[in-house]
Short mmCIF file of C-alpha atoms in Angstrom, two decimals:
data_model
loop_
_atom_site.label_atom_id
_atom_site.label_comp_id
_atom_site.label_asym_id
_atom_site.label_seq_id
_atom_site.Cartn_x
_atom_site.Cartn_y
_atom_site.Cartn_z
CA UNK A 1 111.27 -30.72 -154.09
CA UNK A 2 112.63 -29.74 -150.68
CA UNK A 3 116.27 -28.87 -150.07
CA UNK A 4 116.80 -32.13 -148.17
CA UNK A 5 115.49 -34.21 -151.08
CA UNK A 6 117.63 -32.29 -153.55
CA UNK A 7 120.73 -32.85 -151.44
CA UNK A 8 119.90 -36.53 -151.12
CA UNK A 9 119.43 -36.89 -154.88
CA UNK A 10 122.75 -35.25 -155.79
CA UNK A 11 124.68 -37.08 -153.08
CA UNK A 12 123.26 -40.37 -154.34
CA UNK A 13 124.26 -39.46 -157.91
CA UNK A 14 127.78 -38.62 -156.71
CA UNK A 15 128.02 -41.93 -154.85
CA UNK A 16 126.93 -43.86 -157.96
CA UNK A 17 129.50 -41.99 -160.07
CA UNK A 18 132.31 -42.83 -157.62
CA UNK A 19 131.17 -46.46 -157.49
CA UNK A 20 131.16 -46.61 -161.29
CA UNK A 21 134.73 -45.26 -161.46
CA UNK A 22 135.93 -47.71 -158.83
CA UNK A 23 134.25 -50.72 -160.48
CA UNK A 24 135.47 -50.02 -164.03
CA UNK A 25 138.77 -48.25 -163.36
CA UNK A 26 140.75 -50.95 -165.18
CA UNK A 27 139.06 -50.31 -168.54
CA UNK A 28 138.29 -46.58 -168.36
CA UNK A 29 141.71 -45.27 -169.38
CA UNK A 30 141.18 -45.08 -173.19
CA UNK A 31 137.71 -43.56 -172.73
CA UNK A 32 138.86 -40.90 -170.26
CA UNK A 33 141.91 -40.19 -172.44
CA UNK A 34 139.56 -39.75 -175.41
CA UNK A 35 137.35 -37.36 -173.43
CA UNK A 36 140.35 -35.31 -172.29
CA UNK A 37 141.69 -35.21 -175.85
CA UNK A 38 138.31 -34.07 -177.22
CA UNK A 39 137.96 -31.39 -174.53
CA UNK A 40 141.51 -30.20 -175.19
CA UNK A 41 140.99 -29.96 -178.97
CA UNK A 42 137.44 -28.55 -179.02
CA UNK A 43 138.64 -24.92 -179.48
CA UNK A 44 140.69 -26.03 -182.51
CA UNK A 45 137.61 -27.69 -184.03
CA UNK A 46 135.55 -24.54 -183.37
CA UNK A 47 138.24 -22.42 -185.04
CA UNK A 48 138.29 -24.63 -188.15
CA UNK A 49 134.49 -24.64 -188.23
CA UNK A 50 134.43 -20.84 -188.20
CA UNK A 51 136.80 -20.95 -191.18
CA UNK A 52 134.16 -22.79 -193.20
CA UNK A 53 135.05 -26.45 -192.63
CA UNK A 54 132.40 -29.02 -191.81
CA UNK A 55 132.51 -30.14 -188.16
CA UNK A 56 133.10 -33.78 -189.09
CA UNK A 57 135.85 -32.91 -191.56
CA UNK A 58 137.53 -30.59 -189.05
CA UNK A 59 137.38 -33.31 -186.41
CA UNK A 60 138.85 -35.88 -188.79
CA UNK A 61 141.78 -33.60 -189.67
CA UNK A 62 142.50 -32.86 -185.99
CA UNK A 63 142.36 -36.51 -184.89
CA UNK A 64 144.61 -37.71 -187.72
CA UNK A 65 147.18 -35.02 -186.92
CA UNK A 66 147.05 -35.85 -183.18
CA UNK A 67 147.45 -39.59 -183.81
CA UNK A 68 150.45 -38.99 -186.08
CA UNK A 69 152.12 -36.83 -183.44
CA UNK A 70 151.52 -39.45 -180.73
CA UNK A 71 152.84 -42.27 -182.91
CA UNK A 72 156.00 -40.32 -183.74
CA UNK A 73 156.56 -39.52 -180.07
CA UNK A 74 156.06 -43.14 -179.05
CA UNK A 75 158.38 -44.49 -181.72
CA UNK A 76 161.15 -41.91 -181.36
CA UNK A 77 161.06 -40.39 -177.89
CA UNK A 78 159.46 -42.98 -175.57
CA UNK A 79 162.25 -45.63 -175.78
CA UNK A 80 164.97 -43.03 -175.14
CA UNK A 81 162.98 -41.44 -172.34
CA UNK A 82 162.27 -44.75 -170.61
CA UNK A 83 165.94 -45.79 -170.90
CA UNK A 84 167.18 -42.51 -169.42
CA UNK A 85 164.63 -42.61 -166.58
CA UNK A 86 165.60 -46.16 -165.60
CA UNK A 87 169.33 -45.38 -165.74
CA UNK A 88 168.80 -42.21 -163.70
CA UNK A 89 166.98 -44.20 -161.02
CA UNK A 90 169.75 -46.82 -160.97
CA UNK A 91 172.57 -44.25 -160.84
CA UNK A 92 170.93 -42.06 -158.21
CA UNK A 93 172.75 -43.59 -155.17
CA UNK A 94 176.14 -43.27 -156.88
CA UNK A 95 175.37 -39.67 -157.88
CA UNK A 96 174.48 -38.73 -154.31
CA UNK A 97 177.59 -40.38 -152.90
CA UNK A 98 179.74 -38.51 -155.42
CA UNK A 99 178.07 -35.22 -154.49
CA UNK A 100 178.71 -35.87 -150.79
CA UNK A 101 182.34 -36.67 -151.50
CA UNK A 102 182.75 -33.42 -153.42
CA UNK A 103 181.01 -31.51 -150.64
CA UNK A 104 183.29 -33.14 -148.08
CA UNK A 105 186.31 -32.03 -150.09
CA UNK A 106 185.12 -28.44 -150.51
CA UNK A 107 183.31 -27.80 -147.20
CA UNK A 108 184.93 -25.57 -144.54
CA UNK A 109 186.66 -27.33 -141.67
CA UNK A 110 184.23 -26.11 -138.98
CA UNK A 111 181.32 -27.79 -140.79
CA UNK A 112 183.29 -31.04 -140.97
CA UNK A 113 184.05 -30.75 -137.23
CA UNK A 114 180.35 -30.20 -136.43
CA UNK A 115 179.34 -33.26 -138.45
CA UNK A 116 182.09 -35.34 -136.84
CA UNK A 117 181.06 -34.32 -133.30
CA UNK A 118 177.43 -35.21 -134.01
CA UNK A 119 178.46 -38.76 -134.85
CA UNK A 120 176.22 -38.82 -137.93
CA UNK A 121 177.18 -40.99 -140.85
CA UNK A 122 175.81 -38.73 -143.58
CA UNK A 123 177.15 -40.75 -146.47
CA UNK A 124 175.74 -44.00 -145.11
CA UNK A 125 172.33 -42.51 -144.33
CA UNK A 126 171.99 -40.69 -147.64
CA UNK A 127 173.25 -43.68 -149.56
CA UNK A 128 170.72 -45.96 -147.88
CA UNK A 129 167.85 -43.54 -148.53
CA UNK A 130 168.95 -43.05 -152.13
CA UNK A 131 169.15 -46.80 -152.70
CA UNK A 132 165.61 -47.29 -151.41
CA UNK A 133 164.30 -44.33 -153.43
CA UNK A 134 166.03 -45.55 -156.57
CA UNK A 135 164.58 -49.02 -156.14
CA UNK A 136 161.11 -47.56 -155.65
CA UNK A 137 161.40 -45.31 -158.73
CA UNK A 138 162.74 -48.16 -160.87
CA UNK A 139 159.90 -50.43 -159.72
CA UNK A 140 157.32 -47.72 -160.43
CA UNK A 141 158.66 -47.04 -163.93
CA UNK A 142 158.86 -50.74 -164.72
CA UNK A 143 155.30 -51.34 -163.50
CA UNK A 144 153.94 -48.42 -165.53
CA UNK A 145 155.87 -49.53 -168.61
CA UNK A 146 154.92 -53.22 -168.36
CA UNK A 147 152.01 -53.78 -165.96
CA UNK A 148 150.08 -50.69 -166.99
CA UNK A 149 150.40 -51.66 -170.62
CA UNK A 150 149.25 -55.16 -169.79
CA UNK A 151 145.96 -53.83 -168.42
CA UNK A 152 145.27 -51.31 -171.13
CA UNK A 153 147.80 -52.04 -173.86
CA UNK A 154 149.16 -49.77 -176.52
CA UNK A 155 146.69 -51.08 -179.08
CA UNK A 156 143.68 -49.96 -177.05
CA UNK A 157 145.15 -46.52 -176.46
CA UNK A 158 146.02 -46.07 -180.12
CA UNK A 159 142.70 -47.45 -181.43
CA UNK A 160 139.97 -46.84 -178.84
CA UNK A 161 141.12 -43.40 -177.69
CA UNK A 162 141.10 -41.76 -181.16
CA UNK A 163 137.68 -43.28 -181.94
CA UNK A 164 136.20 -41.99 -178.66
CA UNK A 165 137.81 -38.59 -179.18
CA UNK A 166 136.49 -38.41 -182.76
CA UNK A 167 132.86 -39.09 -181.84
CA UNK A 168 132.93 -36.81 -178.79
CA UNK A 169 134.60 -33.99 -180.71
CA UNK A 170 132.22 -34.29 -183.67
CA UNK A 171 129.11 -34.25 -181.44
CA UNK A 172 130.45 -31.93 -178.72
CA UNK A 173 127.94 -29.10 -179.25
CA UNK A 174 125.02 -31.55 -179.49
CA UNK A 175 126.12 -33.28 -176.29
CA UNK A 176 126.33 -29.96 -174.43
CA UNK A 177 122.88 -28.95 -175.68
CA UNK A 178 121.44 -32.32 -174.67
CA UNK A 179 122.84 -32.13 -171.15
CA UNK A 180 121.57 -28.55 -170.87
CA UNK A 181 118.08 -29.83 -171.69
CA UNK A 182 118.26 -32.19 -168.69
CA UNK A 183 118.87 -29.40 -166.17
CA UNK A 184 116.11 -28.69 -163.63
CA UNK A 185 114.11 -25.81 -165.04
CA UNK A 186 113.67 -24.02 -161.71
CA UNK A 187 117.44 -23.65 -161.28
CA UNK A 188 118.65 -23.72 -164.88
CA UNK A 189 120.36 -20.32 -164.87
CA UNK A 190 122.07 -21.00 -161.56
CA UNK A 191 123.34 -24.40 -162.74
CA UNK A 192 124.53 -22.86 -166.02
CA UNK A 193 126.49 -20.23 -164.10
CA UNK A 194 128.17 -22.93 -162.00
CA UNK A 195 128.90 -24.97 -165.14
CA UNK A 196 130.49 -21.93 -166.81
CA UNK A 197 132.74 -21.41 -163.78
CA UNK A 198 133.73 -25.08 -163.80
CA UNK A 199 134.46 -24.92 -167.54
CA UNK A 200 136.58 -21.80 -167.05
CA UNK A 201 138.63 -23.46 -164.32
CA UNK A 202 139.02 -26.73 -166.24
CA UNK A 203 139.85 -25.00 -169.53
CA UNK A 204 142.39 -22.74 -167.86
CA UNK A 205 144.12 -25.70 -166.29
CA UNK A 206 143.74 -28.53 -168.81
CA UNK A 207 144.16 -26.47 -171.97
CA UNK A 208 146.19 -23.52 -170.73
CA UNK A 209 148.43 -25.10 -168.11
CA UNK A 210 148.69 -28.32 -170.11
CA UNK A 211 150.08 -26.39 -173.07
CA UNK A 212 152.46 -24.50 -170.77
CA UNK A 213 153.75 -27.79 -169.30
CA UNK A 214 154.28 -29.26 -172.76
CA UNK A 215 156.19 -26.21 -174.01
CA UNK A 216 158.30 -25.99 -170.87
CA UNK A 217 159.11 -29.70 -171.04
CA UNK A 218 160.27 -29.35 -174.64
CA UNK A 219 162.32 -26.24 -173.75
CA UNK A 220 164.01 -27.86 -170.74
CA UNK A 221 164.65 -31.16 -172.54
CA UNK A 222 166.12 -29.48 -175.62
CA UNK A 223 168.20 -27.02 -173.60
CA UNK A 224 169.64 -29.63 -171.22
CA UNK A 225 170.35 -32.03 -174.08
CA UNK A 226 172.18 -29.32 -176.06
CA UNK A 227 174.14 -28.44 -172.91
CA UNK A 228 175.39 -32.03 -172.85
CA UNK A 229 173.79 -32.96 -169.54
CA UNK A 230 173.47 -36.67 -168.85
CA UNK A 231 169.81 -37.72 -168.58
CA UNK A 232 168.88 -34.26 -169.92
CA UNK A 233 165.85 -35.50 -171.86
CA UNK A 234 164.29 -37.30 -168.88
CA UNK A 235 165.01 -34.48 -166.42
CA UNK A 236 163.76 -31.76 -168.79
CA UNK A 237 160.50 -33.50 -169.72
CA UNK A 238 159.90 -34.45 -166.08
CA UNK A 239 160.39 -30.85 -164.97
CA UNK A 240 157.96 -29.67 -167.63
CA UNK A 241 155.28 -32.20 -166.74
CA UNK A 242 155.55 -31.33 -163.04
CA UNK A 243 155.10 -27.63 -163.81
CA UNK A 244 151.32 -27.94 -163.46
CA UNK A 245 152.05 -27.56 -159.72
CA UNK A 246 153.56 -24.04 -159.36
CA UNK A 247 157.31 -24.04 -158.63
CA UNK A 248 157.43 -27.82 -158.10
CA UNK A 249 158.54 -28.67 -161.63
CA UNK A 250 161.28 -26.04 -161.85
CA UNK A 251 162.49 -26.76 -158.31
CA UNK A 252 162.61 -30.55 -158.72
CA UNK A 253 164.09 -30.47 -162.20
CA UNK A 254 166.56 -27.73 -161.30
CA UNK A 255 167.88 -29.55 -158.23
CA UNK A 256 168.29 -32.82 -160.15
CA UNK A 257 169.88 -31.11 -163.18
CA UNK A 258 172.31 -29.09 -161.06
CA UNK A 259 173.21 -32.16 -159.00
CA UNK A 260 173.90 -34.25 -162.10
CA UNK A 261 175.78 -31.31 -163.64
CA UNK A 262 178.03 -30.94 -160.61
CA UNK A 263 178.95 -34.61 -160.78
CA UNK A 264 179.41 -34.59 -164.56
CA UNK A 265 181.14 -31.23 -165.14
CA UNK A 266 183.03 -30.58 -161.90
CA UNK A 267 185.05 -28.30 -161.61
CA UNK A 268 183.89 -26.69 -164.88
CA UNK A 269 181.51 -24.09 -163.46
CA UNK A 270 180.53 -22.63 -166.82
CA UNK A 271 178.53 -25.76 -167.76
CA UNK A 272 176.75 -25.71 -164.38
CA UNK A 273 175.98 -22.01 -164.92
CA UNK A 274 174.42 -22.85 -168.30
CA UNK A 275 172.12 -25.38 -166.61
CA UNK A 276 171.07 -22.79 -164.03
CA UNK A 277 170.49 -20.25 -166.81
CA UNK A 278 168.24 -22.72 -168.69
CA UNK A 279 165.88 -23.07 -165.71
CA UNK A 280 166.00 -19.34 -164.98
CA UNK A 281 165.06 -18.61 -168.59
CA UNK A 282 162.27 -21.19 -168.43
CA UNK A 283 160.77 -19.54 -165.34
CA UNK A 284 161.05 -16.09 -166.93
CA UNK A 285 159.32 -17.25 -170.12
CA UNK A 286 156.58 -19.01 -168.17
CA UNK A 287 155.86 -16.11 -165.82
CA UNK A 288 155.96 -13.32 -168.40
CA UNK A 289 154.73 -14.89 -171.63
CA UNK A 290 153.27 -18.41 -171.45
CA UNK A 291 151.07 -18.27 -168.34
CA UNK A 292 149.60 -14.78 -168.98
CA UNK A 293 148.77 -15.70 -172.59
CA UNK A 294 147.62 -19.33 -172.23
CA UNK A 295 146.32 -19.61 -168.66
CA UNK A 296 145.23 -16.06 -167.91
CA UNK A 297 144.02 -15.13 -164.47
CA UNK A 298 143.58 -17.28 -161.41
CA UNK A 299 141.95 -20.64 -162.05
CA UNK A 300 141.06 -21.15 -158.42
CA UNK A 301 143.20 -24.22 -157.71
CA UNK A 302 145.55 -23.86 -154.76
CA UNK A 303 148.75 -25.93 -155.14
CA UNK A 304 148.13 -27.76 -151.84
CA UNK A 305 144.57 -28.67 -152.89
CA UNK A 306 145.88 -29.84 -156.25
CA UNK A 307 148.55 -32.06 -154.70
CA UNK A 308 146.01 -33.55 -152.29
CA UNK A 309 143.65 -34.30 -155.18
CA UNK A 310 146.41 -36.00 -157.16
CA UNK A 311 147.41 -38.19 -154.21
CA UNK A 312 143.82 -39.00 -153.24
CA UNK A 313 142.52 -39.85 -156.71
CA UNK A 314 145.72 -41.68 -157.62
CA UNK A 315 145.53 -43.77 -154.45
CA UNK A 316 141.88 -44.72 -154.93
CA UNK A 317 141.62 -45.06 -158.72
CA UNK A 318 145.22 -45.57 -159.85
CA UNK A 319 146.39 -44.03 -163.12
CA UNK A 320 142.80 -43.26 -164.13
CA UNK A 321 142.49 -41.23 -160.94
CA UNK A 322 145.52 -39.15 -161.92
CA UNK A 323 143.77 -38.20 -165.15
CA UNK A 324 140.58 -37.29 -163.28
CA UNK A 325 142.23 -35.48 -160.38
CA UNK A 326 142.62 -32.06 -162.00
CA UNK A 327 139.11 -31.72 -163.53
CA UNK A 328 137.48 -33.13 -160.39
CA UNK A 329 139.52 -30.76 -158.19
CA UNK A 330 138.50 -27.82 -160.39
CA UNK A 331 134.83 -28.78 -160.22
CA UNK A 332 134.99 -29.34 -156.47
CA UNK A 333 136.67 -25.96 -155.98
CA UNK A 334 133.89 -24.17 -157.88
CA UNK A 335 131.19 -25.99 -155.91
CA UNK A 336 132.88 -25.24 -152.59
CA UNK A 337 133.14 -21.54 -153.45
CA UNK A 338 129.48 -21.50 -154.50
CA UNK A 339 128.41 -23.18 -151.26
CA UNK A 340 130.54 -20.75 -149.25
CA UNK A 341 128.98 -17.75 -150.99
CA UNK A 342 125.49 -19.08 -150.22
CA UNK A 343 126.47 -19.63 -146.60
CA UNK A 344 127.89 -16.10 -146.27
CA UNK A 345 124.64 -14.62 -147.63
CA UNK A 346 122.39 -16.65 -145.33
CA UNK A 347 121.10 -16.01 -141.83
CA UNK A 348 123.14 -18.98 -140.63
CA UNK A 349 126.21 -16.75 -141.04
CA UNK A 350 124.85 -13.25 -140.46
CA UNK A 351 122.55 -14.19 -137.59
CA UNK A 352 120.45 -11.09 -138.22
CA UNK A 353 118.38 -12.10 -141.23
CA UNK A 354 120.00 -9.37 -143.36
CA UNK A 355 121.50 -11.79 -145.89
CA UNK A 356 119.39 -11.54 -149.02
CA UNK A 357 119.80 -14.90 -150.68
CA UNK A 358 117.83 -17.99 -151.49
CA UNK A 359 119.55 -19.78 -148.66
CA UNK A 360 118.39 -17.27 -146.04
CA UNK A 361 115.99 -18.51 -143.40
CA UNK A 362 112.44 -17.04 -143.34
CA UNK A 363 112.13 -13.94 -141.19
CA UNK A 364 109.30 -13.39 -138.67
CA UNK A 365 106.92 -10.58 -139.59
CA UNK A 366 107.04 -7.93 -136.84
CA UNK A 367 103.75 -6.96 -135.23
CA UNK A 368 102.98 -3.26 -135.74
CA UNK A 369 102.93 -1.26 -132.53
CA UNK A 370 100.52 1.68 -132.24
CA UNK A 371 102.07 4.76 -130.78
CA UNK A 372 99.91 7.57 -129.32
CA UNK A 373 99.75 10.73 -131.37
CA UNK A 374 101.11 13.67 -129.43
CA UNK A 375 98.69 16.58 -129.03
CA UNK A 376 100.30 19.84 -130.09
CA UNK A 377 100.67 22.31 -127.22
CA UNK A 378 99.89 25.94 -127.97
CA UNK A 379 102.28 28.41 -126.52
CA UNK A 380 101.11 31.98 -125.84
CA UNK A 381 102.38 34.53 -128.32
CA UNK A 382 104.87 37.03 -126.98
CA UNK A 383 103.45 40.52 -126.58
CA UNK A 384 105.21 43.24 -128.47
CA UNK A 385 106.54 46.10 -126.48
#
């Protein structure tokens, strides 16, 4: 099969996959959630299997424990979290106006004079923007809480997702072996190498960074709640979940927590200092303990590429796209790096034919040139004196 036919085949397969996602995006959520759950828990099943448990029994224990944890979270945490998130969105304009009033009272006079000369109504502009943002956030939360559940309701997530995860987790090794048997034999080692790189990137992000985000969210939520911060649970969990984008979670959560703390505790600076210390401690723990242990080295996903993938997949496929964005971005990153390495080793890049790779263009065979053999010239020997 020529390179053009191979490219055409794989591009057609990619187009069919995208079309399938777009056509069935409304019903794919429990299946994709089950796949992600099985992929996330596969190392735990392997660990239990190495301890002597049957694969099916190990899978059953893991799924039951996971379902119990999810049910407890939904029953105990979800109502409080949704209530705090909605109230935070509704109170956001008032919080910003209060912060501006406090800034106006504490700001130096020359700053007030500069603002007055510019003729800018900061309070009116910020209040209007905050009102629009709060309305958008409240609408988004309400649509996710009601409309999203209407499409794929809680029953499907609690019933279909565990069943899918159970069957995938129980047959994971057989599925991998089956797919490996479908690989083209001429390129099997090369495809396996690419698949290993994709698995490393996806495992580092989904398993490693996912665990880091969960632990950070629990740390921030517990710390802010114990500090007495209003909306501490929602802000802490939100900061933890956003931590999969480096610095974004801590920055967003820290700004919101400090802003709410200034409004709530002013002029008690010690409480605001505790909030700052909580986020500083979270960043120290993440950078020195969690990420080195759970994520390891670089996973090859630049924050800008990750944010673009989240926006693009979320815009096209909705909430299902958000679940697929990270693994698809990881796979695309590996494929792009592979293609770049092939390009850099080809004559298309070097231009001299010195790149030794399968992608190099064929080199012309030089015609041997016959050179005349020089006749040795005898020089007279020097006479001794």
